[in-house]
Amino acid sequence: MAGVDTTVSQGVGDTTANTAELTKMIRTAGEALDQALHTPNVDYFGTHLEGLRNDILELFRRLLVRNPFSSHRKDAVSKMWFRAIYPTIEQYRAKIRQVEIAGQAGRSTDNAKSSDVIAVEARKQISQWRARLHTFLHASTGTLLRLVAELAEAHALMPSTAPGVLDRQTLDTHAYGLELVDSLKSELHVGLTPVQRATLAIVSKLLTHLGDLARYRTLYAKKPNDMDASHVWQLAKGFYRNAIRVAPHRGQAHNQLAVIFGYERNSLEGVFAYYRALTSQYRFIPAEANLRTILDNALRAVDKPGARSVDATSGYVYCEQRMYDKFTMLRYLFAYHQPQAKETVKQLAPLLPEAETALVAEIRRACTAFVRGVTSGAIEERQTIMAHAIQLFELQQLACFNPGDKETRMHDTAIARVSAMSVALTAHTMCQSVQSSVTESMRRARELKSEADLLSRSSRRVVAPLITTLLWIVSACVRVERDSDSLEHSVTQLKSQIMCAVRDHGLQSTIAQLKQCMEDAHGRVNRRTPLVQAITWDQARASMPVVAARLWGAHRVKRTEDELLAGWQLPDGTVWGRVEPSVPRSAAPGGNDVHRVRWWQLHCLLSLANEALPHMMDLVEKRGVQAVASDEETDVENGVETICFQGRPGALVPGQSVAVPEQSVVVPEQVVAVPESPPPKQSAEMSETQRPEQATPLVDTERDEVVSPAMRAHQMLNMQQSRQAIGAQRVAGNQQAASGPLYSMQAT
């Protein structure tokens, strides 16, 4: 082993090595670490193993800086994390758990004096191990931050005025480098080279791991804080949000941010972030289980007797009160019916007609209450955009509109139709609000400087979510058109139901009326300036990048919807905020006035949707409907595995009943039925006061990384008493699944 260690040390000192040589040295260093770990009575925290891990970190640093394109393609950041950082964190956490268990066993002895001595000694040891873990997390944070700064400087991603390489002494004064990445470009930026895009993807992943380190520091603080308080998690959220800003179309950072919202019991932002992880261009599949879990916890808290009568200032009940009645219940219902990427339970039975009738009545009341809250200002702009985007995410999941999805019999057309009705009713009411405002302003015939002045303060609040809905509808129409070509010019039953729901609830006619109203208003207010030439349906279905260039490539106004929805992959594959460099961009009317820019974009999308919807109706009615004959489930890409949903069937609609089946857990090449048993106990790391009573812990509150099957086997070989990471672990046999024959819901 001494010879191997000498070779590793010599390789680390060689600064002229190329990519192939660095890769070989990393492999050699990994073998040396494996060999050292299998030495009898080895001290995992000794200087020898620490030196080997530092050598591996240094080799990975050089590889990432020298060749970021190849490193990103081979996912070198994840390999570095699981090789040199994450296993050490696991060992520290295992030590802390071991001491905690020993202390609890000592307190149960009959001798009171001996019990007190054991308890004091246990607390002392726990404090020491927490301090050592804190030191390791601090050092790892400095290492990753210096790597971020070095990558940004080496590949011209950071201006010269930004701080340079950070050392350990300046980490605290620089707020752990949060301002270091504020000036970095986004991966969606137009003028980037392939190497710069790969570097930004690496930086985004490093920032995500920096957020993980900050989260562990909070969880294992020397003096544990209130985990529900939002200020406790500001450092971790800052890193996650910067990772999202750098690469908004990658889902892992969205998932990690949602974990923090789970700690804070913030169901609105948590659900939104989990859906962003599932609808990004690079989806994070484990977010499916986490989404259902946070909604299970939220529904339990909201349904608790007396919860709705309390004037809450934070938590799940507060989110429910800020939105509208039954907000949590509807989100839970739609999430519960979404087919998983790898289905681990029996498919739910279709929604009964009586239950659908009762659900439609609930949704009508919810849509009315939501738009009323938005126009009155009771719901803030940021909350409005998130809440309405959640409806679109739900429909995109239920209707199999994610790019690459294949329809199966797991998709329930009834629940998808109800979700489409919810979107259509909300958009219909918003269109009416804008139209009434424009009509009233024209009737008063007052002096107006621009068309945007026709909108009242209340109607301006609904323009942003209305633009989002119209863009989604246009994108869905393009997707249906493309899919019909592959099905011999027919439309699947699921997608035909969605289009019919949009037509049957008056949205098509309302869009035409609002378009005509806005054109009449333009003729009276701004006669000298002609309307911007609208994009035709033929242009859109031939090239959606033309629409993207019109929406995001011509203006420089910072809007809330662009910040929240950047990276969202629409049904046709268009990524929100991405503009193809080859598509010409015209000047945008409105200048720096956000309301004028939104008016212009709203008219553009109204014209496009007004032309697309009749074409879709003709496609559905005249070309026939293709039924889905395949029972094959959609598998997970790239070997990433999902986790079973551990949920609770609840009272979703008054009078419904739920049948709870037996659980089944996926294992390779077989499905093993597991008898029901109570939910698992709380983790020792989180006290009962830090989570809702009887709440299901988020699957990824402790394990949040994705491990491929090959890496998982390697990790299990090298780690003692380790619990596997979130995309690779199997659900324990004592977990209860909420699935099976769907709700036999009875109308009230």
CSV table of C-alpha atoms in Angstrom, one decimal, residues 140-357:
chain,number,residue,atom,x,y,z
A,140,SER,CA,-15.4,21.6,2.5
A,141,THR,CA,-17.3,24.8,1.9
A,142,GLY,CA,-14.1,26.7,1.4
A,143,THR,CA,-12.8,24.1,-1.0
A,144,LEU,CA,-15.9,24.1,-3.2
A,145,LEU,CA,-16.1,27.9,-3.1
A,146,ARG,CA,-12.5,28.3,-4.3
A,147,LEU,CA,-13.2,25.9,-7.1
A,148,VAL,CA,-16.2,28.0,-8.1
A,149,ALA,CA,-14.1,31.1,-8.2
A,150,GLU,CA,-11.3,29.4,-10.1
A,151,LEU,CA,-13.7,28.0,-12.7
A,152,ALA,CA,-15.4,31.5,-13.1
A,153,GLU,CA,-12.0,33.2,-13.6
A,154,ALA,CA,-10.5,30.6,-15.9
A,155,HIS,CA,-13.5,30.6,-18.3
A,156,ALA,CA,-14.4,34.3,-18.3
A,157,LEU,CA,-17.7,33.9,-16.4
A,158,MET,CA,-16.9,36.6,-13.8
A,159,PRO,CA,-16.1,40.3,-14.2
A,160,SER,CA,-12.8,41.6,-13.1
A,161,THR,CA,-14.4,43.6,-10.2
A,162,ALA,CA,-15.7,40.4,-8.5
A,163,PRO,CA,-13.7,38.9,-5.6
A,164,GLY,CA,-11.0,36.5,-6.5
A,165,VAL,CA,-10.0,33.2,-5.0
A,166,LEU,CA,-11.3,33.1,-1.4
A,167,ASP,CA,-9.4,31.7,1.5
A,168,ARG,CA,-10.7,30.3,4.7
A,169,GLN,CA,-10.3,33.5,6.6
A,170,THR,CA,-12.5,35.6,4.3
A,171,LEU,CA,-15.3,33.1,3.9
A,172,ASP,CA,-17.4,34.6,6.7
A,173,THR,CA,-16.8,38.2,5.6
A,174,HIS,CA,-18.0,37.2,2.1
A,175,ALA,CA,-21.1,35.6,3.4
A,176,TYR,CA,-19.8,32.3,2.1
A,177,GLY,CA,-19.4,33.6,-1.4
A,178,LEU,CA,-23.0,34.3,-2.1
A,179,GLU,CA,-22.1,37.6,-3.8
A,180,LEU,CA,-19.3,35.8,-5.7
A,181,VAL,CA,-21.9,34.2,-7.9
A,182,ASP,CA,-24.3,37.0,-8.2
A,183,SER,CA,-22.6,38.3,-11.3
A,184,LEU,CA,-22.3,34.9,-13.1
A,185,LYS,CA,-24.2,34.5,-16.3
A,186,SER,CA,-27.1,32.0,-16.7
A,187,GLU,CA,-26.6,28.8,-18.7
A,188,LEU,CA,-29.6,30.0,-20.8
A,189,HIS,CA,-27.6,33.1,-22.0
A,190,VAL,CA,-27.4,33.4,-25.7
A,191,GLY,CA,-23.7,34.2,-26.3
A,192,LEU,CA,-22.0,31.3,-24.5
A,193,THR,CA,-19.6,28.8,-25.9
A,194,PRO,CA,-20.1,25.1,-25.3
A,195,VAL,CA,-17.2,25.1,-22.8
A,196,GLN,CA,-18.8,28.0,-20.9
A,197,ARG,CA,-22.1,26.3,-20.8
A,198,ALA,CA,-20.5,23.1,-19.4
A,199,THR,CA,-18.6,25.3,-16.8
A,200,LEU,CA,-21.8,26.9,-15.7
A,201,ALA,CA,-23.5,23.5,-15.3
A,202,ILE,CA,-20.6,22.4,-13.1
A,203,VAL,CA,-20.8,25.6,-11.1
A,204,SER,CA,-24.5,25.1,-10.6
A,205,LYS,CA,-23.9,21.6,-9.2
A,206,LEU,CA,-21.1,22.9,-7.0
A,207,LEU,CA,-23.5,25.5,-5.6
A,208,THR,CA,-26.1,22.9,-5.0
A,209,HIS,CA,-23.6,20.9,-2.9
A,210,LEU,CA,-22.6,24.1,-1.1
A,211,GLY,CA,-26.3,24.4,-0.2
A,212,ASP,CA,-26.2,20.9,1.1
A,213,LEU,CA,-23.2,21.7,3.3
A,214,ALA,CA,-24.9,24.7,4.6
A,215,ARG,CA,-28.0,22.7,5.4
A,216,TYR,CA,-26.0,20.1,7.3
A,217,ARG,CA,-24.3,22.8,9.2
A,218,THR,CA,-27.7,24.1,10.3
A,219,LEU,CA,-29.0,20.6,11.2
A,220,TYR,CA,-25.9,19.8,13.2
A,221,ALA,CA,-25.3,23.2,14.8
A,222,LYS,CA,-23.6,23.3,18.2
A,223,LYS,CA,-26.7,24.9,19.5
A,224,PRO,CA,-29.7,23.6,17.6
A,225,ASN,CA,-32.1,26.3,16.4
A,226,ASP,CA,-35.8,26.3,15.6
A,227,MET,CA,-35.9,24.4,12.3
A,228,ASP,CA,-39.3,26.0,11.4
A,229,ALA,CA,-37.8,29.6,11.4
A,230,SER,CA,-37.1,30.7,7.8
A,231,HIS,CA,-34.1,32.8,8.8
A,232,VAL,CA,-32.3,29.7,10.0
A,233,TRP,CA,-32.0,28.4,6.4
A,234,GLN,CA,-31.1,31.6,4.6
A,235,LEU,CA,-27.5,30.5,3.9
A,236,ALA,CA,-28.6,27.2,2.3
A,237,LYS,CA,-31.4,28.8,0.4
A,238,GLY,CA,-29.0,31.4,-0.9
A,239,PHE,CA,-26.8,28.7,-2.4
A,240,TYR,CA,-29.7,26.8,-3.9
A,241,ARG,CA,-31.2,29.9,-5.5
A,242,ASN,CA,-27.9,30.9,-7.0
A,243,ALA,CA,-27.6,27.4,-8.4
A,244,ILE,CA,-31.0,27.8,-9.9
A,245,ARG,CA,-30.2,31.2,-11.3
A,246,VAL,CA,-27.0,29.9,-13.0
A,247,ALA,CA,-28.8,26.8,-14.4
A,248,PRO,CA,-32.6,27.1,-14.0
A,249,HIS,CA,-33.3,24.2,-16.4
A,250,ARG,CA,-31.7,21.6,-14.1
A,251,GLY,CA,-34.0,20.1,-11.6
A,252,GLN,CA,-31.8,19.0,-8.7
A,253,ALA,CA,-31.4,22.5,-7.2
A,254,HIS,CA,-35.1,23.0,-7.3
A,255,ASN,CA,-35.6,19.8,-5.4
A,256,GLN,CA,-33.0,20.8,-2.7
A,257,LEU,CA,-34.7,24.2,-2.3
A,258,ALA,CA,-38.0,22.5,-1.8
A,259,VAL,CA,-36.5,20.4,1.0
A,260,ILE,CA,-35.9,23.7,2.9
A,261,PHE,CA,-39.4,24.7,2.4
A,262,GLY,CA,-40.5,21.4,3.8
A,263,TYR,CA,-38.5,22.3,7.0
A,264,GLU,CA,-40.3,25.6,7.1
A,265,ARG,CA,-43.7,24.0,6.4
A,266,ASN,CA,-44.2,26.2,3.4
A,267,SER,CA,-46.5,24.2,1.2
A,268,LEU,CA,-46.9,26.8,-1.6
A,269,GLU,CA,-43.3,27.3,-2.4
A,270,GLY,CA,-42.4,23.7,-1.6
A,271,VAL,CA,-44.9,22.3,-4.0
A,272,PHE,CA,-43.9,24.9,-6.6
A,273,ALA,CA,-40.2,24.0,-6.3
A,274,TYR,CA,-40.9,20.2,-6.5
A,275,TYR,CA,-42.9,20.7,-9.7
A,276,ARG,CA,-40.1,22.9,-11.1
A,277,ALA,CA,-37.8,19.9,-10.5
A,278,LEU,CA,-40.2,17.7,-12.4
A,279,THR,CA,-40.9,20.0,-15.3
A,280,SER,CA,-37.3,21.3,-15.9
A,281,GLN,CA,-35.5,20.3,-19.0
A,282,TYR,CA,-33.3,18.0,-16.9
A,283,ARG,CA,-35.9,16.5,-14.6
A,284,PHE,CA,-35.1,15.3,-11.1
A,285,ILE,CA,-37.3,12.2,-10.8
A,286,PRO,CA,-37.1,11.6,-7.0
A,287,ALA,CA,-39.1,14.9,-6.5
A,288,GLU,CA,-42.2,12.8,-7.4
A,289,ALA,CA,-42.2,11.1,-4.0
A,290,ASN,CA,-41.2,14.2,-2.2
A,291,LEU,CA,-44.0,16.2,-3.7
A,292,ARG,CA,-46.6,13.7,-2.4
A,293,THR,CA,-45.0,13.6,1.0
A,294,ILE,CA,-45.0,17.3,1.6
A,295,LEU,CA,-48.6,17.5,0.5
A,296,ASP,CA,-49.4,14.6,2.8
A,297,ASN,CA,-47.9,16.5,5.7
A,298,ALA,CA,-49.7,19.7,4.7
A,299,LEU,CA,-53.1,18.0,4.3
A,300,ARG,CA,-52.7,16.4,7.7
A,301,ALA,CA,-51.9,19.8,9.3
A,302,VAL,CA,-54.8,21.6,7.6
A,303,ASP,CA,-57.3,18.8,8.4
A,304,LYS,CA,-56.4,18.8,12.1
A,305,PRO,CA,-59.4,19.8,14.2
A,306,GLY,CA,-59.5,23.5,14.8
A,307,ALA,CA,-56.6,24.3,12.4
A,308,ARG,CA,-58.6,26.4,10.0
A,309,SER,CA,-60.0,28.6,12.8
A,310,VAL,CA,-56.6,29.6,13.9
A,311,ASP,CA,-55.1,32.9,12.6
A,312,ALA,CA,-51.7,31.3,11.6
A,313,THR,CA,-48.6,33.4,10.8
A,314,SER,CA,-46.6,30.6,9.3
A,315,GLY,CA,-46.7,26.9,8.4
A,316,TYR,CA,-49.1,24.8,6.3
A,317,VAL,CA,-52.2,26.4,7.7
A,318,TYR,CA,-50.9,29.8,6.9
A,319,CYS,CA,-50.3,28.8,3.3
A,320,GLU,CA,-53.9,27.5,3.0
A,321,GLN,CA,-55.3,30.7,4.5
A,322,ARG,CA,-53.3,32.9,2.1
A,323,MET,CA,-54.6,31.1,-0.9
A,324,TYR,CA,-58.2,29.8,-0.7
A,325,ASP,CA,-60.2,27.1,0.9
A,326,LYS,CA,-59.4,23.6,-0.3
A,327,PHE,CA,-56.1,24.7,-1.9
A,328,THR,CA,-54.1,22.0,-0.2
A,329,MET,CA,-56.8,19.3,-0.8
A,330,LEU,CA,-56.9,20.0,-4.5
A,331,ARG,CA,-53.1,20.0,-4.8
A,332,TYR,CA,-53.0,16.7,-3.0
A,333,LEU,CA,-55.6,15.2,-5.2
A,334,PHE,CA,-54.0,16.1,-8.5
A,335,ALA,CA,-50.5,15.0,-7.2
A,336,TYR,CA,-51.9,11.7,-5.9
A,337,HIS,CA,-53.3,10.8,-9.4
A,338,GLN,CA,-50.1,11.6,-11.4
A,339,PRO,CA,-48.4,8.5,-12.8
A,340,GLN,CA,-44.9,8.0,-11.5
A,341,ALA,CA,-41.9,7.7,-13.8
A,342,LYS,CA,-41.5,4.2,-12.5
A,343,GLU,CA,-44.8,3.1,-11.0
A,344,THR,CA,-44.3,1.1,-7.8
A,345,VAL,CA,-47.9,0.5,-6.9
A,346,LYS,CA,-51.1,-0.7,-8.6
A,347,GLN,CA,-52.7,1.9,-10.8
A,348,LEU,CA,-55.6,3.9,-9.3
A,349,ALA,CA,-59.1,3.2,-10.5
A,350,PRO,CA,-60.8,5.9,-12.6
A,351,LEU,CA,-62.7,8.8,-11.0
A,352,LEU,CA,-66.4,8.0,-10.7
A,353,PRO,CA,-68.9,10.4,-12.4
A,354,GLU,CA,-70.5,11.3,-9.0
A,355,ALA,CA,-67.1,12.2,-7.6
A,356,GLU,CA,-66.2,14.2,-10.7
A,357,THR,CA,-69.4,16.2,-10.3
